[in-house]
PDB file of C-alpha atoms in Angstrom:
ATOM      1  CA  UNK R   1     -64.859  42.691   9.608  1.00 48.00           C
ATOM      2  CA  UNK R   2     -65.704  43.485   6.010  1.00 51.00           C
ATOM      3  CA  UNK R   3     -62.526  41.815   4.727  1.00 50.00           C
ATOM      4  CA  UNK R   4     -63.834  38.439   5.915  1.00 52.00           C
ATOM      5  CA  UNK R   5     -66.929  38.601   3.701  1.00 54.00           C
ATOM      6  CA  UNK R   6     -66.928  36.663   0.401  1.00 58.00           C
ATOM      7  CA  UNK R   7     -65.982  38.715  -2.658  1.00 58.00           C
ATOM      8  CA  UNK R   8     -69.363  37.962  -4.236  1.00 57.00           C
ATOM      9  CA  UNK R   9     -71.101  39.728  -1.339  1.00 57.00           C
ATOM     10  CA  UNK R  10     -68.658  42.637  -1.158  1.00 52.00           C
ATOM     11  CA  UNK R  11     -69.121  43.341  -4.882  1.00 57.00           C
ATOM     12  CA  UNK R  12     -72.839  43.901  -4.315  1.00 55.00           C
ATOM     13  CA  UNK R  13     -72.468  46.188  -1.294  1.00 60.00           C
ATOM     14  CA  UNK R  14     -71.755  49.847  -0.768  1.00 53.00           C
ATOM     15  CA  UNK R  15     -68.993  50.360   1.756  1.00 51.00           C
ATOM     16  CA  UNK R  16     -68.782  53.355   4.063  1.00 47.00           C
ATOM     17  CA  UNK R  17     -65.705  53.928   6.233  1.00 46.00           C
ATOM     18  CA  UNK R  18     -66.671  56.109   9.178  1.00 42.00           C
ATOM     19  CA  UNK R  19     -63.959  58.316  10.626  1.00 46.00           C
ATOM     20  CA  UNK R  20     -63.705  59.674  14.154  1.00 49.00           C
ATOM     21  CA  UNK R  21     -65.086  63.182  14.550  1.00 54.00           C
ATOM     22  CA  UNK R  22     -62.535  65.966  14.763  1.00 57.00           C
ATOM     23  CA  UNK R  23     -62.187  68.049  17.920  1.00 52.00           C
ATOM     24  CA  UNK R  24     -63.873  71.048  16.276  1.00 61.00           C
ATOM     25  CA  UNK R  25     -66.770  68.906  15.056  1.00 60.00           C
ATOM     26  CA  UNK R  26     -67.497  67.609  18.553  1.00 55.00           C
ATOM     27  CA  UNK R  27     -67.404  71.106  20.053  1.00 57.00           C
ATOM     28  CA  UNK R  28     -69.439  72.846  17.359  1.00 57.00           C
ATOM     29  CA  UNK R  29     -71.755  69.975  16.453  1.00 61.00           C
ATOM     30  CA  UNK R  30     -74.313  68.071  18.483  1.00 63.00           C
ATOM     31  CA  UNK R  31     -72.423  68.641  21.741  1.00 69.00           C
ATOM     32  CA  UNK R  32     -72.639  72.384  21.249  1.00 73.00           C
ATOM     33  CA  UNK R  33     -76.338  72.137  20.524  1.00 78.00           C
ATOM     34  CA  UNK R  34     -76.838  70.129  23.712  1.00 76.00           C
ATOM     35  CA  UNK R  35     -75.052  72.786  25.783  1.00 77.00           C
ATOM     36  CA  UNK R  36     -77.184  75.545  24.304  1.00 80.00           C
ATOM     37  CA  UNK R  37     -80.373  73.508  24.625  1.00 79.00           C
ATOM     38  CA  UNK R  38     -79.752  72.738  28.299  1.00 77.00           C
ATOM     39  CA  UNK R  39     -78.560  76.329  28.958  1.00 83.00           C
ATOM     40  CA  UNK R  40     -75.291  75.095  30.448  1.00 83.00           C
ATOM     41  CA  UNK R  41     -72.364  77.356  31.248  1.00 83.00           C
ATOM     42  CA  UNK R  42     -68.987  75.702  30.678  1.00 83.00           C
ATOM     43  CA  UNK R  43     -65.874  77.140  32.269  1.00 83.00           C
ATOM     44  CA  UNK R  44     -62.890  77.822  30.007  1.00 81.00           C
ATOM     45  CA  UNK R  45     -61.067  74.599  29.142  1.00 79.00           C
ATOM     46  CA  UNK R  46     -64.029  72.297  29.793  1.00 81.00           C
ATOM     47  CA  UNK R  47     -64.982  72.053  26.109  1.00 76.00           C
ATOM     48  CA  UNK R  48     -61.525  70.855  25.144  1.00 77.00           C
ATOM     49  CA  UNK R  49     -61.293  68.337  27.984  1.00 77.00           C
ATOM     50  CA  UNK R  50     -64.633  66.765  27.083  1.00 78.00           C
ATOM     51  CA  UNK R  51     -63.792  66.636  23.387  1.00 74.00           C
ATOM     52  CA  UNK R  52     -60.369  65.080  23.990  1.00 72.00           C
ATOM     53  CA  UNK R  53     -61.795  62.505  26.401  1.00 70.00           C
ATOM     54  CA  UNK R  54     -64.567  61.611  23.924  1.00 68.00           C
ATOM     55  CA  UNK R  55     -61.833  60.605  21.431  1.00 62.00           C
ATOM     56  CA  UNK R  56     -63.888  61.347  18.347  1.00 57.00           C
ATOM     57  CA  UNK R  57     -67.149  59.884  19.662  1.00 67.00           C
ATOM     58  CA  UNK R  58     -70.232  62.121  19.808  1.00 68.00           C
ATOM     59  CA  UNK R  59     -71.916  59.520  22.017  1.00 72.00           C
ATOM     60  CA  UNK R  60     -69.110  59.552  24.587  1.00 74.00           C
ATOM     61  CA  UNK R  61     -69.047  63.362  24.553  1.00 76.00           C
ATOM     62  CA  UNK R  62     -72.764  63.512  25.325  1.00 79.00           C
ATOM     63  CA  UNK R  63     -72.359  60.911  28.049  1.00 79.00           C
ATOM     64  CA  UNK R  64     -69.639  62.943  29.783  1.00 81.00           C
ATOM     65  CA  UNK R  65     -71.611  66.167  29.444  1.00 81.00           C
ATOM     66  CA  UNK R  66     -74.725  64.529  30.884  1.00 82.00           C
ATOM     67  CA  UNK R  67     -72.856  63.378  33.973  1.00 79.00           C
ATOM     68  CA  UNK R  68     -71.289  66.813  34.457  1.00 81.00           C
ATOM     69  CA  UNK R  69     -74.667  68.538  34.198  1.00 80.00           C
ATOM     70  CA  UNK R  70     -76.064  66.590  37.167  1.00 77.00           C
ATOM     71  CA  UNK R  71     -74.347  69.080  39.468  1.00 70.00           C
ATOM     72  CA  UNK R  72     -76.086  72.150  38.003  1.00 77.00           C
ATOM     73  CA  UNK R  73     -76.044  74.458  35.010  1.00 79.00           C
ATOM     74  CA  UNK R  74     -72.459  75.660  35.552  1.00 84.00           C
ATOM     75  CA  UNK R  75     -69.723  73.145  34.747  1.00 82.00           C
ATOM     76  CA  UNK R  76     -66.306  73.985  36.186  1.00 82.00           C
ATOM     77  CA  UNK R  77     -62.887  72.836  35.058  1.00 80.00           C
ATOM     78  CA  UNK R  78     -62.199  71.274  38.465  1.00 81.00           C
ATOM     79  CA  UNK R  79     -65.412  69.221  38.327  1.00 79.00           C
ATOM     80  CA  UNK R  80     -64.560  68.061  34.823  1.00 79.00           C
ATOM     81  CA  UNK R  81     -61.044  66.998  35.795  1.00 73.00           C
ATOM     82  CA  UNK R  82     -62.407  65.062  38.777  1.00 74.00           C
ATOM     83  CA  UNK R  83     -65.091  63.292  36.744  1.00 74.00           C
ATOM     84  CA  UNK R  84     -62.793  62.354  33.865  1.00 72.00           C
ATOM     85  CA  UNK R  85     -60.252  60.973  36.310  1.00 66.00           C
ATOM     86  CA  UNK R  86     -62.993  58.971  37.984  1.00 67.00           C
ATOM     87  CA  UNK R  87     -64.312  57.693  34.657  1.00 70.00           C
ATOM     88  CA  UNK R  88     -60.859  56.369  33.832  1.00 74.00           C
ATOM     89  CA  UNK R  89     -60.564  54.692  37.245  1.00 83.00           C
ATOM     90  CA  UNK R  90     -64.017  53.099  37.071  1.00 84.00           C
ATOM     91  CA  UNK R  91     -64.118  51.692  33.570  1.00 86.00           C
ATOM     92  CA  UNK R  92     -66.561  48.732  33.611  1.00 91.00           C
ATOM     93  CA  UNK R  93     -64.225  46.461  31.643  1.00 93.00           C
ATOM     94  CA  UNK R  94     -62.175  45.806  34.798  1.00 94.00           C
ATOM     95  CA  UNK R  95     -65.083  44.280  36.719  1.00 97.00           C
ATOM     96  CA  UNK R  96     -66.381  42.452  33.643  1.00 97.00           C
ATOM     97  CA  UNK R  97     -62.932  40.962  33.045  1.00 96.00           C
ATOM     98  CA  UNK R  98     -62.844  39.516  36.559  1.00 97.00           C
ATOM     99  CA  UNK R  99     -66.311  38.042  36.015  1.00 96.00           C
ATOM    100  CA  UNK R 100     -65.332  36.581  32.646  1.00 94.00           C
ATOM    101  CA  UNK R 101     -62.323  34.964  34.326  1.00 93.00           C
ATOM    102  CA  UNK R 102     -64.594  33.705  37.125  1.00 92.00           C
ATOM    103  CA  UNK R 103     -62.436  35.530  39.693  1.00 95.00           C
ATOM    104  CA  UNK R 104     -65.214  36.192  42.174  1.00 96.00           C
ATOM    105  CA  UNK R 105     -63.060  37.475  45.037  1.00 97.00           C
ATOM    106  CA  UNK R 106     -61.285  39.964  42.774  1.00 97.00           C
ATOM    107  CA  UNK R 107     -64.639  41.058  41.354  1.00 97.00           C
ATOM    108  CA  UNK R 108     -65.957  41.771  44.859  1.00 97.00           C
ATOM    109  CA  UNK R 109     -62.783  43.694  45.646  1.00 97.00           C
ATOM    110  CA  UNK R 110     -63.264  45.718  42.462  1.00 97.00           C
ATOM    111  CA  UNK R 111     -66.765  46.717  43.553  1.00 97.00           C
ATOM    112  CA  UNK R 112     -65.322  47.807  46.895  1.00 96.00           C
ATOM    113  CA  UNK R 113     -62.560  49.782  45.122  1.00 94.00           C
ATOM    114  CA  UNK R 114     -65.116  51.627  42.979  1.00 93.00           C
ATOM    115  CA  UNK R 115     -67.193  52.431  46.070  1.00 93.00           C
ATOM    116  CA  UNK R 116     -64.139  53.811  47.877  1.00 92.00           C
ATOM    117  CA  UNK R 117     -63.415  56.063  44.904  1.00 86.00           C
ATOM    118  CA  UNK R 118     -66.778  57.704  45.565  1.00 84.00           C
ATOM    119  CA  UNK R 119     -68.246  56.746  42.195  1.00 83.00           C
ATOM    120  CA  UNK R 120     -71.955  57.106  41.524  1.00 83.00           C
ATOM    121  CA  UNK R 121     -72.965  53.440  41.498  1.00 90.00           C
ATOM    122  CA  UNK R 122     -76.077  54.068  39.405  1.00 87.00           C
ATOM    123  CA  UNK R 123     -73.980  55.610  36.648  1.00 81.00           C
ATOM    124  CA  UNK R 124     -71.331  52.920  37.056  1.00 90.00           C
ATOM    125  CA  UNK R 125     -73.935  50.199  36.603  1.00 92.00           C
ATOM    126  CA  UNK R 126     -75.399  51.915  33.545  1.00 88.00           C
ATOM    127  CA  UNK R 127     -71.892  52.051  32.069  1.00 87.00           C
ATOM    128  CA  UNK R 128     -71.568  48.308  32.656  1.00 94.00           C
ATOM    129  CA  UNK R 129     -74.890  47.700  30.926  1.00 94.00           C
ATOM    130  CA  UNK R 130     -73.872  49.837  27.974  1.00 90.00           C
ATOM    131  CA  UNK R 131     -70.625  47.878  27.627  1.00 93.00           C
ATOM    132  CA  UNK R 132     -72.556  44.595  27.760  1.00 96.00           C
ATOM    133  CA  UNK R 133     -75.098  45.858  25.240  1.00 95.00           C
ATOM    134  CA  UNK R 134     -72.327  46.744  22.792  1.00 93.00           C
ATOM    135  CA  UNK R 135     -70.750  43.326  23.251  1.00 96.00           C
ATOM    136  CA  UNK R 136     -74.096  41.680  22.559  1.00 96.00           C
ATOM    137  CA  UNK R 137     -74.698  43.751  19.421  1.00 95.00           C
ATOM    138  CA  UNK R 138     -71.306  42.757  18.043  1.00 95.00           C
ATOM    139  CA  UNK R 139     -71.992  39.117  18.873  1.00 95.00           C
ATOM    140  CA  UNK R 140     -75.211  39.172  16.858  1.00 93.00           C
ATOM    141  CA  UNK R 141     -73.668  40.787  13.817  1.00 89.00           C
ATOM    142  CA  UNK R 142     -72.887  44.497  14.190  1.00 86.00           C
ATOM    143  CA  UNK R 143     -69.069  44.380  13.974  1.00 76.00           C
ATOM    144  CA  UNK R 144     -68.475  48.128  13.562  1.00 80.00           C
ATOM    145  CA  UNK R 145     -69.188  48.884  17.241  1.00 87.00           C
ATOM    146  CA  UNK R 146     -66.007  49.430  19.245  1.00 84.00           C
ATOM    147  CA  UNK R 147     -65.729  46.953  22.119  1.00 90.00           C
ATOM    148  CA  UNK R 148     -63.073  45.342  24.304  1.00 91.00           C
ATOM    149  CA  UNK R 149     -61.823  42.425  22.210  1.00 92.00           C
ATOM    150  CA  UNK R 150     -60.688  40.350  25.195  1.00 94.00           C
ATOM    151  CA  UNK R 151     -64.174  40.489  26.677  1.00 95.00           C
ATOM    152  CA  UNK R 152     -65.746  39.775  23.303  1.00 94.00           C
ATOM    153  CA  UNK R 153     -63.658  36.619  22.964  1.00 94.00           C
ATOM    154  CA  UNK R 154     -64.122  35.533  26.578  1.00 94.00           C
ATOM    155  CA  UNK R 155     -67.864  35.891  27.037  1.00 94.00           C
ATOM    156  CA  UNK R 156     -70.291  33.787  24.999  1.00 92.00           C
ATOM    157  CA  UNK R 157     -73.562  35.362  23.953  1.00 93.00           C
ATOM    158  CA  UNK R 158     -75.486  33.463  26.654  1.00 92.00           C
ATOM    159  CA  UNK R 159     -73.115  34.844  29.281  1.00 93.00           C
ATOM    160  CA  UNK R 160     -73.555  38.409  28.077  1.00 95.00           C
ATOM    161  CA  UNK R 161     -77.337  38.065  28.174  1.00 94.00           C
ATOM    162  CA  UNK R 162     -77.180  36.614  31.687  1.00 94.00           C
ATOM    163  CA  UNK R 163     -74.996  39.478  32.905  1.00 96.00           C
ATOM    164  CA  UNK R 164     -77.366  42.008  31.348  1.00 97.00           C
ATOM    165  CA  UNK R 165     -80.210  40.434  33.304  1.00 96.00           C
ATOM    166  CA  UNK R 166     -78.224  40.510  36.543  1.00 96.00           C
ATOM    167  CA  UNK R 167     -76.979  44.097  36.200  1.00 97.00           C
ATOM    168  CA  UNK R 168     -80.392  45.321  35.032  1.00 97.00           C
ATOM    169  CA  UNK R 169     -81.818  44.046  38.298  1.00 96.00           C
ATOM    170  CA  UNK R 170     -79.013  45.744  40.226  1.00 97.00           C
ATOM    171  CA  UNK R 171     -79.643  49.045  38.403  1.00 94.00           C
ATOM    172  CA  UNK R 172     -83.257  49.003  39.604  1.00 94.00           C
ATOM    173  CA  UNK R 173     -82.310  48.160  43.193  1.00 95.00           C
ATOM    174  CA  UNK R 174     -79.306  50.401  43.874  1.00 93.00           C
ATOM    175  CA  UNK R 175     -81.276  53.558  44.643  1.00 87.00           C
ATOM    176  CA  UNK R 176     -83.425  51.892  47.328  1.00 91.00           C
ATOM    177  CA  UNK R 177     -80.785  49.575  48.764  1.00 94.00           C
ATOM    178  CA  UNK R 178     -79.798  50.308  52.406  1.00 94.00           C
ATOM    179  CA  UNK R 179     -76.243  49.376  51.362  1.00 95.00           C
ATOM    180  CA  UNK R 180     -75.684  50.927  47.915  1.00 91.00           C
ATOM    181  CA  UNK R 181     -73.081  48.427  46.711  1.00 96.00           C
ATOM    182  CA  UNK R 182     -75.033  45.374  47.867  1.00 97.00           C
ATOM    183  CA  UNK R 183     -76.930  44.836  44.568  1.00 97.00           C
ATOM    184  CA  UNK R 184     -73.615  44.804  42.682  1.00 98.00           C
ATOM    185  CA  UNK R 185     -72.075  42.394  45.173  1.00 97.00           C
ATOM    186  CA  UNK R 186     -75.091  40.107  44.775  1.00 97.00           C
ATOM    187  CA  UNK R 187     -74.575  40.159  41.001  1.00 97.00           C
ATOM    188  CA  UNK R 188     -71.024  38.931  41.502  1.00 97.00           C
ATOM    189  CA  UNK R 189     -72.075  36.220  43.941  1.00 96.00           C
ATOM    190  CA  UNK R 190     -74.971  35.039  41.764  1.00 95.00           C
ATOM    191  CA  UNK R 191     -72.720  34.899  38.722  1.00 95.00           C
ATOM    192  CA  UNK R 192     -70.323  32.702  40.669  1.00 92.00           C
ATOM    193  CA  UNK R 193     -72.955  30.429  42.212  1.00 87.00           C
ATOM    194  CA  UNK R 194     -75.169  29.919  39.163  1.00 69.00           C
ATOM    195  CA  UNK R 195     -72.797  29.129  36.319  1.00 58.00           C
ATOM    196  CA  UNK R 196     -74.224  28.691  32.833  1.00 52.00           C
ATOM    197  CA  UNK R 197     -72.790  26.067  30.507  1.00 48.00           C
ATOM    198  CA  UNK R 198     -69.658  27.267  28.731  1.00 45.00           C
ATOM    199  CA  UNK R 199     -69.417  30.494  30.727  1.00 50.00           C
ATOM    200  CA  UNK R 200     -66.150  29.754  32.465  1.00 46.00           C
ATOM    201  CA  UNK R 201     -63.860  31.121  29.798  1.00 47.00           C
ATOM    202  CA  UNK R 202     -60.515  32.783  30.357  1.00 44.00           C
ATOM    203  CA  UNK R 203     -59.298  36.061  28.883  1.00 46.00           C
ATOM    204  CA  UNK R 204     -55.846  37.482  28.447  1.00 44.00           C
ATOM    205  CA  UNK R 205     -54.497  39.287  31.506  1.00 40.00           C
ATOM    206  CA  UNK R 206     -51.954  41.185  29.451  1.00 36.00           C
TER     207      UNK R 206
END
C-alpha cells in the first residue's frame, strides 16, 4: 500500500488512483468491441448480467464473455445465468484455501464437488492459475492487484510457485486424462506428500 512508503519516496512519485469502470463503460468499451469483433449475438439482459458480474473489471468481463462464446455465436440469457452461477460456485479460492490449510481430504472433496457441478475442469484450472499468478505478482511487489488477503497471508512465495508448477502440469494433462479430475486430485496429493519448508501455514476460516 502506498501509505506504507516513506514520505521521501512518496514526494518524488506521481500517484494515480484507479477507479472501477462504470457499467456503461464496460458495455460500450472494450467488451462491446470484443462482441462486435467476434460477431456475437447477445440476448437481451446478457450485457447487464456480464457487466454487473464483472464488478468494474474489464478483464473479468472479457473472461466471462470468452467462456460464454464457447457455445457458439449466440449467447442466451439462460446460458449466462447458468455460467455465472457456476462461476460463483467454483471460485478457485475455496480449493486453494484448503491447500493452504493443508486440509488434503477437504481439498479432494472440493475437487469432487466441482466435478459434480459439471464445471469445465480446464477453465477451472486456468482460473486457479490466474489466482495464483495474481498472488505471486503481489508477493513480488505489485500491490494494486486485487487478491484474496487470507490466501496472500497464508501462502509464502515458494508455496505459490510450487502450486503454479503443479497446476500448470494438471492444465496440460486434463484434456487427455481418462479420468478428467485425476490430474487435479494428483495435485492435491502431491502437495500433501511433498511439503516445502514453511508451507504449512494456517488461514482464517471466518
